[in-house]
Amino acid sequence: MQVTLMKSKIHRASVTQADLQYDGSISVDRELMDAAGLLFNERVEIYNIETGARFATYVIDAPRASGIIALNGAAARLAMPGEKVVIVAYACFDEAETETFKPRVVLVDRDNRILRD
């Protein structure tokens, strides 16, 4: 049996851009993608903390250390610059894998910089 678990998330990211004319996706700072283990074109769920909107799209990379979180295409109607979102990727695992798997959780500040403990 396969079980779907959260693979990774970027928590409380600030939307920096919304481009209705771009052909879909969410642009994510490459540094954040790497920290969360997100892949180019990977499906993600986006949860808008401000409005409760929930939607799916795919990830494309934005320049490393740019702080960019940009909603593109139709998704640009679901979160505006300045709003906080959670970006979540899921993966399927065998039941045995679930016992040892640990998701990657990336916490960011208001400028989308990774918070370090």
PDB file of C-alpha atoms in Angstrom:
ATOM      1  CA  MET A   1       0.000   0.000   0.000  1.00  0.00           C
ATOM      2  CA  GLN A   2       1.143   3.549  -0.736  1.00  0.00           C
ATOM      3  CA  VAL A   3       0.547   6.452   1.641  1.00  0.00           C
ATOM      4  CA  THR A   4       0.715  10.134   0.657  1.00  0.00           C
ATOM      5  CA  LEU A   5       2.673  12.316   3.087  1.00  0.00           C
ATOM      6  CA  MET A   6       3.895  15.885   3.115  1.00  0.00           C
ATOM      7  CA  LYS A   7       7.333  15.770   1.482  1.00  0.00           C
ATOM      8  CA  SER A   8       8.269  19.382   2.125  1.00  0.00           C
ATOM      9  CA  LYS A   9       6.937  22.862   2.716  1.00  0.00           C
ATOM     10  CA  ILE A  10       7.944  26.479   2.719  1.00  0.00           C
ATOM     11  CA  HIS A  11       5.979  28.021   5.570  1.00  0.00           C
ATOM     12  CA  ARG A  12       4.624  31.596   5.642  1.00  0.00           C
ATOM     13  CA  ALA A  13       6.346  32.816   2.480  1.00  0.00           C
ATOM     14  CA  SER A  14       5.440  36.331   1.360  1.00  0.00           C
ATOM     15  CA  VAL A  15       4.106  36.652  -2.175  1.00  0.00           C
ATOM     16  CA  THR A  16       6.310  39.189  -3.955  1.00  0.00           C
ATOM     17  CA  GLN A  17       4.708  39.231  -7.413  1.00  0.00           C
ATOM     18  CA  ALA A  18       1.508  38.235  -9.198  1.00  0.00           C
ATOM     19  CA  ASP A  19       1.667  38.124 -13.010  1.00  0.00           C
ATOM     20  CA  LEU A  20      -1.668  37.303 -14.619  1.00  0.00           C
ATOM     21  CA  GLN A  21      -0.148  37.344 -18.125  1.00  0.00           C
ATOM     22  CA  TYR A  22       2.479  34.649 -17.422  1.00  0.00           C
ATOM     23  CA  ASP A  23       1.629  31.045 -18.396  1.00  0.00           C
ATOM     24  CA  GLY A  24       0.909  29.539 -14.990  1.00  0.00           C
ATOM     25  CA  SER A  25       3.091  28.226 -12.154  1.00  0.00           C
ATOM     26  CA  ILE A  26       4.727  29.625  -9.045  1.00  0.00           C
ATOM     27  CA  SER A  27       8.241  31.058  -9.252  1.00  0.00           C
ATOM     28  CA  VAL A  28      10.246  30.235  -6.122  1.00  0.00           C
ATOM     29  CA  ASP A  29      13.678  31.530  -5.130  1.00  0.00           C
ATOM     30  CA  ARG A  30      16.094  28.714  -6.087  1.00  0.00           C
ATOM     31  CA  GLU A  31      17.657  28.790  -2.610  1.00  0.00           C
ATOM     32  CA  LEU A  32      14.252  28.041  -1.080  1.00  0.00           C
ATOM     33  CA  MET A  33      13.578  25.325  -3.662  1.00  0.00           C
ATOM     34  CA  ASP A  34      16.851  23.609  -2.763  1.00  0.00           C
ATOM     35  CA  ALA A  35      16.255  23.928   0.984  1.00  0.00           C
ATOM     36  CA  ALA A  36      12.788  22.392   0.637  1.00  0.00           C
ATOM     37  CA  GLY A  37      13.880  19.770  -1.887  1.00  0.00           C
ATOM     38  CA  LEU A  38      11.456  21.060  -4.524  1.00  0.00           C
ATOM     39  CA  LEU A  39      12.098  20.094  -8.130  1.00  0.00           C
ATOM     40  CA  PHE A  40      11.580  22.166 -11.278  1.00  0.00           C
ATOM     41  CA  ASN A  41       8.027  21.476 -12.558  1.00  0.00           C
ATOM     42  CA  GLU A  42       7.041  19.635  -9.361  1.00  0.00           C
ATOM     43  CA  ARG A  43       3.372  19.876  -8.418  1.00  0.00           C
ATOM     44  CA  VAL A  44       2.727  21.867  -5.243  1.00  0.00           C
ATOM     45  CA  GLU A  45      -0.291  22.920  -3.261  1.00  0.00           C
ATOM     46  CA  ILE A  46      -0.491  26.574  -2.250  1.00  0.00           C
ATOM     47  CA  TYR A  47      -2.417  27.640   0.856  1.00  0.00           C
ATOM     48  CA  ASN A  48      -3.122  31.352   1.204  1.00  0.00           C
ATOM     49  CA  ILE A  49      -3.010  32.106   4.929  1.00  0.00           C
ATOM     50  CA  GLU A  50      -4.764  35.457   4.453  1.00  0.00           C
ATOM     51  CA  THR A  51      -7.810  34.298   2.439  1.00  0.00           C
ATOM     52  CA  GLY A  52      -7.971  30.544   2.901  1.00  0.00           C
ATOM     53  CA  ALA A  53      -7.657  29.954  -0.860  1.00  0.00           C
ATOM     54  CA  ARG A  54      -6.106  26.578  -1.704  1.00  0.00           C
ATOM     55  CA  PHE A  55      -4.876  25.631  -5.175  1.00  0.00           C
ATOM     56  CA  ALA A  56      -2.343  23.523  -7.057  1.00  0.00           C
ATOM     57  CA  THR A  57       0.281  24.524  -9.598  1.00  0.00           C
ATOM     58  CA  TYR A  58       3.880  23.646 -10.480  1.00  0.00           C
ATOM     59  CA  VAL A  59       7.210  25.148  -9.441  1.00  0.00           C
ATOM     60  CA  ILE A  60       9.644  27.050 -11.615  1.00  0.00           C
ATOM     61  CA  ASP A  61      12.813  28.582 -10.270  1.00  0.00           C
ATOM     62  CA  ALA A  62      13.441  32.259  -9.612  1.00  0.00           C
ATOM     63  CA  PRO A  63      16.970  33.635  -9.182  1.00  0.00           C
ATOM     64  CA  ARG A  64      18.840  32.297  -6.144  1.00  0.00           C
ATOM     65  CA  ALA A  65      18.681  34.550  -3.047  1.00  0.00           C
ATOM     66  CA  SER A  66      16.175  36.869  -4.773  1.00  0.00           C
ATOM     67  CA  GLY A  67      13.410  36.246  -2.241  1.00  0.00           C
ATOM     68  CA  ILE A  68      10.950  35.911  -5.124  1.00  0.00           C
ATOM     69  CA  ILE A  69       7.674  34.064  -4.613  1.00  0.00           C
ATOM     70  CA  ALA A  70       5.645  34.902  -7.727  1.00  0.00           C
ATOM     71  CA  LEU A  71       2.243  33.564  -8.674  1.00  0.00           C
ATOM     72  CA  ASN A  72       1.811  33.338 -12.412  1.00  0.00           C
ATOM     73  CA  GLY A  73      -1.172  32.984 -14.707  1.00  0.00           C
ATOM     74  CA  ALA A  74      -4.529  32.131 -13.152  1.00  0.00           C
ATOM     75  CA  ALA A  75      -2.885  31.608  -9.740  1.00  0.00           C
ATOM     76  CA  ALA A  76      -2.140  35.343  -9.696  1.00  0.00           C
ATOM     77  CA  ARG A  77      -5.827  35.874  -8.894  1.00  0.00           C
ATOM     78  CA  LEU A  78      -5.577  33.736  -5.745  1.00  0.00           C
ATOM     79  CA  ALA A  79      -2.873  35.581  -3.773  1.00  0.00           C
ATOM     80  CA  MET A  80      -1.658  39.151  -3.974  1.00  0.00           C
ATOM     81  CA  PRO A  81       1.793  40.570  -3.212  1.00  0.00           C
ATOM     82  CA  GLY A  82       2.293  40.839   0.531  1.00  0.00           C
ATOM     83  CA  GLU A  83       0.018  37.927   1.405  1.00  0.00           C
ATOM     84  CA  LYS A  84       1.433  34.925   3.258  1.00  0.00           C
ATOM     85  CA  VAL A  85       1.291  31.473   1.705  1.00  0.00           C
ATOM     86  CA  VAL A  86       2.362  27.941   2.530  1.00  0.00           C
ATOM     87  CA  ILE A  87       3.876  25.974  -0.368  1.00  0.00           C
ATOM     88  CA  VAL A  88       3.543  22.208   0.128  1.00  0.00           C
ATOM     89  CA  ALA A  89       4.741  19.208  -1.888  1.00  0.00           C
ATOM     90  CA  TYR A  90       3.463  15.686  -1.246  1.00  0.00           C
ATOM     91  CA  ALA A  91       4.913  12.292  -2.184  1.00  0.00           C
ATOM     92  CA  CYS A  92       3.799   8.662  -2.040  1.00  0.00           C
ATOM     93  CA  PHE A  93       5.613   6.251   0.253  1.00  0.00           C
ATOM     94  CA  ASP A  94       5.440   2.594   1.110  1.00  0.00           C
ATOM     95  CA  GLU A  95       4.146   2.071   4.630  1.00  0.00           C
ATOM     96  CA  ALA A  96       7.597   0.950   5.800  1.00  0.00           C
ATOM     97  CA  GLU A  97       9.143   4.207   4.531  1.00  0.00           C
ATOM     98  CA  THR A  98       6.720   6.270   6.618  1.00  0.00           C
ATOM     99  CA  GLU A  99       8.385   5.117   9.815  1.00  0.00           C
ATOM    100  CA  THR A 100      11.667   6.884   9.058  1.00  0.00           C
ATOM    101  CA  PHE A 101      10.731   9.627   6.594  1.00  0.00           C
ATOM    102  CA  LYS A 102      11.131  13.218   7.809  1.00  0.00           C
ATOM    103  CA  PRO A 103       9.704  16.049   5.709  1.00  0.00           C
ATOM    104  CA  ARG A 104      11.721  19.196   4.991  1.00  0.00           C
ATOM    105  CA  VAL A 105      10.159  22.275   6.579  1.00  0.00           C
ATOM    106  CA  VAL A 106      11.596  25.648   5.604  1.00  0.00           C
ATOM    107  CA  LEU A 107      10.626  28.633   7.731  1.00  0.00           C
ATOM    108  CA  VAL A 108      11.177  32.070   6.238  1.00  0.00           C
ATOM    109  CA  ASP A 109      11.126  35.652   7.444  1.00  0.00           C
ATOM    110  CA  ARG A 110       9.072  38.472   5.879  1.00  0.00           C
ATOM    111  CA  ASP A 111      11.683  38.844   3.084  1.00  0.00           C
ATOM    112  CA  ASN A 112      11.592  35.110   2.298  1.00  0.00           C
ATOM    113  CA  ARG A 113      15.006  34.520   3.801  1.00  0.00           C
ATOM    114  CA  ILE A 114      15.521  31.187   5.527  1.00  0.00           C
ATOM    115  CA  LEU A 115      15.315  31.480   9.301  1.00  0.00           C
ATOM    116  CA  ARG A 116      18.176  29.736  11.077  1.00  0.00           C
ATOM    117  CA  ASP A 117      17.945  28.438  14.639  1.00  0.00           C
TER     118      ASP A 117
END
